[in-house]
PDB file of C-alpha atoms in Angstrom:
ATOM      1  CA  UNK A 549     -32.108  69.915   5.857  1.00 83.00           C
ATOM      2  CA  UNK A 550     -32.763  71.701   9.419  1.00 91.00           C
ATOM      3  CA  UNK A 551     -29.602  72.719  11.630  1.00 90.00           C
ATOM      4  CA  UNK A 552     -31.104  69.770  14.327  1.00 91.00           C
ATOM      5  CA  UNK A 553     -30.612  67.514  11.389  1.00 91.00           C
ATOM      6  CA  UNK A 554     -27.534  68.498  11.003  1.00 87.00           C
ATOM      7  CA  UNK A 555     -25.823  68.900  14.180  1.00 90.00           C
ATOM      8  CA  UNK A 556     -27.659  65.234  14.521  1.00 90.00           C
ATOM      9  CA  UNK A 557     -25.596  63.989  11.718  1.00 88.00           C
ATOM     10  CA  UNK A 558     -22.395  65.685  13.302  1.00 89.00           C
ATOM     11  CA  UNK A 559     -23.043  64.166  16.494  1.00 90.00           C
ATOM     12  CA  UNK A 560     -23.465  60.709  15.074  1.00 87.00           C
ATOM     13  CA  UNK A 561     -19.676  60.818  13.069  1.00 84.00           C
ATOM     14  CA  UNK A 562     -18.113  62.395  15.930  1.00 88.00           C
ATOM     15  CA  UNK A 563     -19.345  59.648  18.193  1.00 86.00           C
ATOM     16  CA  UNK A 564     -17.942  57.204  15.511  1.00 80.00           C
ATOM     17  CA  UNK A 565     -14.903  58.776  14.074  1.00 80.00           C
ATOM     18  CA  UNK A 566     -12.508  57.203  17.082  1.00 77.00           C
ATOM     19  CA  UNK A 567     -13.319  53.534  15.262  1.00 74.00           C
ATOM     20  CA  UNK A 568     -14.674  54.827  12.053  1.00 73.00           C
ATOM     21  CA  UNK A 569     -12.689  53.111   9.591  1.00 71.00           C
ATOM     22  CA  UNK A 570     -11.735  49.574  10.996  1.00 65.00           C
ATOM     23  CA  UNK A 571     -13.797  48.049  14.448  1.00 49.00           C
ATOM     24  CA  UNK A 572     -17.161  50.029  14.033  1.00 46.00           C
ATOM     25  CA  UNK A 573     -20.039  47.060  12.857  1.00 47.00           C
ATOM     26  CA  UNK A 574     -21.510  49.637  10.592  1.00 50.00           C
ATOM     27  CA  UNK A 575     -18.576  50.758   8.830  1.00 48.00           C
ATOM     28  CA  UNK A 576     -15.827  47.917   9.263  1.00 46.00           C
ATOM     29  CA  UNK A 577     -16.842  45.904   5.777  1.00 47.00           C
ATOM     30  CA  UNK A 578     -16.746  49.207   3.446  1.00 47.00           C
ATOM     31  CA  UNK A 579     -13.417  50.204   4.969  1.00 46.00           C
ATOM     32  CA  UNK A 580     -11.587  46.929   4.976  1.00 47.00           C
ATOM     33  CA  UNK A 581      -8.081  47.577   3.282  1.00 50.00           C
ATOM     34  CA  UNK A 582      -7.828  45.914   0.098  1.00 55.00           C
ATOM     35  CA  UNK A 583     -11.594  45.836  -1.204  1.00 62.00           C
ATOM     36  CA  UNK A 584     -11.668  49.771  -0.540  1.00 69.00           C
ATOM     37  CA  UNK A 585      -8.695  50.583  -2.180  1.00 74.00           C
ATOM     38  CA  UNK A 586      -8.984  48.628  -5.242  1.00 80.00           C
ATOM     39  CA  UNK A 587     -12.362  50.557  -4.816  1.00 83.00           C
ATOM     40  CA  UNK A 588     -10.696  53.921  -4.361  1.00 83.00           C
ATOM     41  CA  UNK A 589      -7.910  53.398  -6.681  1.00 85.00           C
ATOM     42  CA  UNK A 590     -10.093  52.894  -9.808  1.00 89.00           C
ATOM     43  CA  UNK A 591     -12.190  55.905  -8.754  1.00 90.00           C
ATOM     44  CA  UNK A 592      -9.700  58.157  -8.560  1.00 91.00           C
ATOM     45  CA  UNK A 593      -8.283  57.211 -12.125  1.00 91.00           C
ATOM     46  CA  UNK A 594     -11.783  57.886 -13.682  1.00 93.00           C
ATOM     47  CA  UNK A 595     -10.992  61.400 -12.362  1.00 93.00           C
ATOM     48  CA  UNK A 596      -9.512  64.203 -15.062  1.00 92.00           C
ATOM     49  CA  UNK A 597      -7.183  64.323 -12.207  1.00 95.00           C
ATOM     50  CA  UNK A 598      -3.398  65.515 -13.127  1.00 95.00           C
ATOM     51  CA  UNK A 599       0.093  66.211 -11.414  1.00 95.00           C
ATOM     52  CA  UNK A 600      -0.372  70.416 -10.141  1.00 97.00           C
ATOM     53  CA  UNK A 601      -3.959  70.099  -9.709  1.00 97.00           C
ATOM     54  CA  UNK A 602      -5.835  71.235  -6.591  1.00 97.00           C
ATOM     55  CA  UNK A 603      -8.181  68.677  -4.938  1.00 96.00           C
ATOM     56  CA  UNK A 604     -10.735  68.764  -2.983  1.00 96.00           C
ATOM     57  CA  UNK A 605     -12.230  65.903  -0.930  1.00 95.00           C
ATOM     58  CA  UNK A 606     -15.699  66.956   0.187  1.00 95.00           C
ATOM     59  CA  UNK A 607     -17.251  64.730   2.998  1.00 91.00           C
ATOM     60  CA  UNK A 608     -13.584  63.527   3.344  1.00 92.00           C
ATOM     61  CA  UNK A 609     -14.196  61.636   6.491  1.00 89.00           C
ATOM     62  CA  UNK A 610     -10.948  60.276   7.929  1.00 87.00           C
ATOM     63  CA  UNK A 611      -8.957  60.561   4.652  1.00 89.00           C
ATOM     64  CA  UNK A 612      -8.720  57.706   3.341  1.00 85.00           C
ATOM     65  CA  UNK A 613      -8.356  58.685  -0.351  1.00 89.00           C
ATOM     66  CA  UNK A 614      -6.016  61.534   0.502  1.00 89.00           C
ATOM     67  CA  UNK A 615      -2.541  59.178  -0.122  1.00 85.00           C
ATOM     68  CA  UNK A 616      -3.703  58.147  -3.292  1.00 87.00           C
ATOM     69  CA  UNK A 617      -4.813  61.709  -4.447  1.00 91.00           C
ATOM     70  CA  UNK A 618      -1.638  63.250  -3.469  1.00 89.00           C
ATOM     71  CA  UNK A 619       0.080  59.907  -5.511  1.00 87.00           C
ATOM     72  CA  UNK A 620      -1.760  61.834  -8.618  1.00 91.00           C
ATOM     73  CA  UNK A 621      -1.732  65.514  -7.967  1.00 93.00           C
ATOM     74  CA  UNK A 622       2.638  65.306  -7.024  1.00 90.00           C
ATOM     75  CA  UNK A 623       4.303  67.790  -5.308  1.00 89.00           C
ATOM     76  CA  UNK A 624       2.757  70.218  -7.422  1.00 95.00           C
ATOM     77  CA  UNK A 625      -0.503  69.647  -6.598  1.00 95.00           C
ATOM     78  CA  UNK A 626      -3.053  69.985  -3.348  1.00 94.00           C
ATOM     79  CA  UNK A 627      -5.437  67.878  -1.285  1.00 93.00           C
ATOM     80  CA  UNK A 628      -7.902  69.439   0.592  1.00 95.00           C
ATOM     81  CA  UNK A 629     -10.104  67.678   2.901  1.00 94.00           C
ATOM     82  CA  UNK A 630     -13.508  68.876   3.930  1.00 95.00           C
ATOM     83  CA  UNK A 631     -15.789  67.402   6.171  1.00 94.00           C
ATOM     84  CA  UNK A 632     -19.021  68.212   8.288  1.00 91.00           C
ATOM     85  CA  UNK A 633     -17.150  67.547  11.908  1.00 92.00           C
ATOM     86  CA  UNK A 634     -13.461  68.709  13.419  1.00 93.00           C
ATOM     87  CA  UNK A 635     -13.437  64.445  14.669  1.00 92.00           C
ATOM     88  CA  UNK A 636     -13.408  63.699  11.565  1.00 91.00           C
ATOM     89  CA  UNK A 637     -10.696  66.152  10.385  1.00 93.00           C
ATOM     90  CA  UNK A 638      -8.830  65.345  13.032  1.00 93.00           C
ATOM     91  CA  UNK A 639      -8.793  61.503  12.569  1.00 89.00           C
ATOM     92  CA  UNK A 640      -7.720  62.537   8.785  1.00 90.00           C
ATOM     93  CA  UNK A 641      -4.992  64.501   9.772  1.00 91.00           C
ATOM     94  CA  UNK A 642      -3.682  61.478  12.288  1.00 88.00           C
ATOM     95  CA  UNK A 643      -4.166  58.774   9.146  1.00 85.00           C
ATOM     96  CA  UNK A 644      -2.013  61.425   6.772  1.00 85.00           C
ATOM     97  CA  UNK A 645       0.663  62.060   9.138  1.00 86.00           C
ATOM     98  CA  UNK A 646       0.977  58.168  10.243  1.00 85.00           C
ATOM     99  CA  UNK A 647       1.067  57.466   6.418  1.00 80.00           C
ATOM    100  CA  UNK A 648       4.279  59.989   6.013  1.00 79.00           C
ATOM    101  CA  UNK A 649       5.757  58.780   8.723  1.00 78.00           C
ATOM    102  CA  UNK A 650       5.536  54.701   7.354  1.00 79.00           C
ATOM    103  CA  UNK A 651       6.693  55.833   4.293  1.00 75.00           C
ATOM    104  CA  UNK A 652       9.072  58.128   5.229  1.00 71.00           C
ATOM    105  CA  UNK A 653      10.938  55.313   7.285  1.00 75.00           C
ATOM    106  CA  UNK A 654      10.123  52.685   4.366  1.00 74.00           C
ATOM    107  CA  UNK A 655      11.903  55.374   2.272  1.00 69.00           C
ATOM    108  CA  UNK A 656      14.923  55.334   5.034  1.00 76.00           C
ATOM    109  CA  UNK A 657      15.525  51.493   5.419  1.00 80.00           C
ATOM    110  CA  UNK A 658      16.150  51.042   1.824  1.00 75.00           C
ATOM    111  CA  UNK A 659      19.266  53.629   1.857  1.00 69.00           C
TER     112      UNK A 659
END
C-alpha cells in the first residue's frame, strides 16, 4: 500500500468517525446495537481470552468491543486500542468513558 493510499484511507475515517457508528448510511446497519453485539459477544468468546490477559484491538475504530473485552480480561487484565487515525481514537476514548460513567451511576442507583 502507498502512503497516498493510506493517508486516503485516514482521511476517509476521520471524515466519518463523528457519525461512524450510528447515522452514517454506510456504516449504520453493521453497527446497530443488538445485531453487533450478539455479533461481538460470540466473537470474543471464540477468543483464548482470560481474566489478566493483555488485549489488543487492532483497527479498533471507535471501541466498540472494548466493554466487552475488559468484561473478560477483569481488573487484571488490559485493552489496548489501536487504530490508523487519532478521530478514531478519540471517538473510542469518548464511547469508553460514557460507558463508565452509565455504569458507574447504574452501579450508584442500586445502593
Amino acid at each position: 500500500m502507498s502512503l497516498d493510499e493510506l493517508q486516503k484511507i485516514q482521511q476517509g475515517y476521520t471524515e466519518v468517525s463523528q457519525y461512524y457508528d450510528t447515522s452514517h448510511p454506510k456504516t449504520h446497519k453493521l453497527f446497530c446495537v443488538g445485531n453487533t453485539f450478539r455479533f461481538r459477544r460470540d466473537a470474543i468468546k471464540n477468543l483464548d481470552i482470560k481474566c489478566g490477559d493483555t488485549v489488543i484491538d487492532l483497527a479498533c475504530g471507535s471501541g466498540l468491543n472494548f466493554s466487552l473485552l475488559e468484561v473478560v480480561v477483569g481488573n487484571e487484565g488490559k485493552v489496548i486500542g489501536v487504530d490508523i487515525t487519532q478521530a478514531m481514537l478519540d471517538k473510542a476514548k469518548q464511547l469508553w468513558e460514557l460507558q463508565k460513567n452509565l455504569l458507574r451511576n447504574y452501579l450508584r442507583s442500586l445502593i
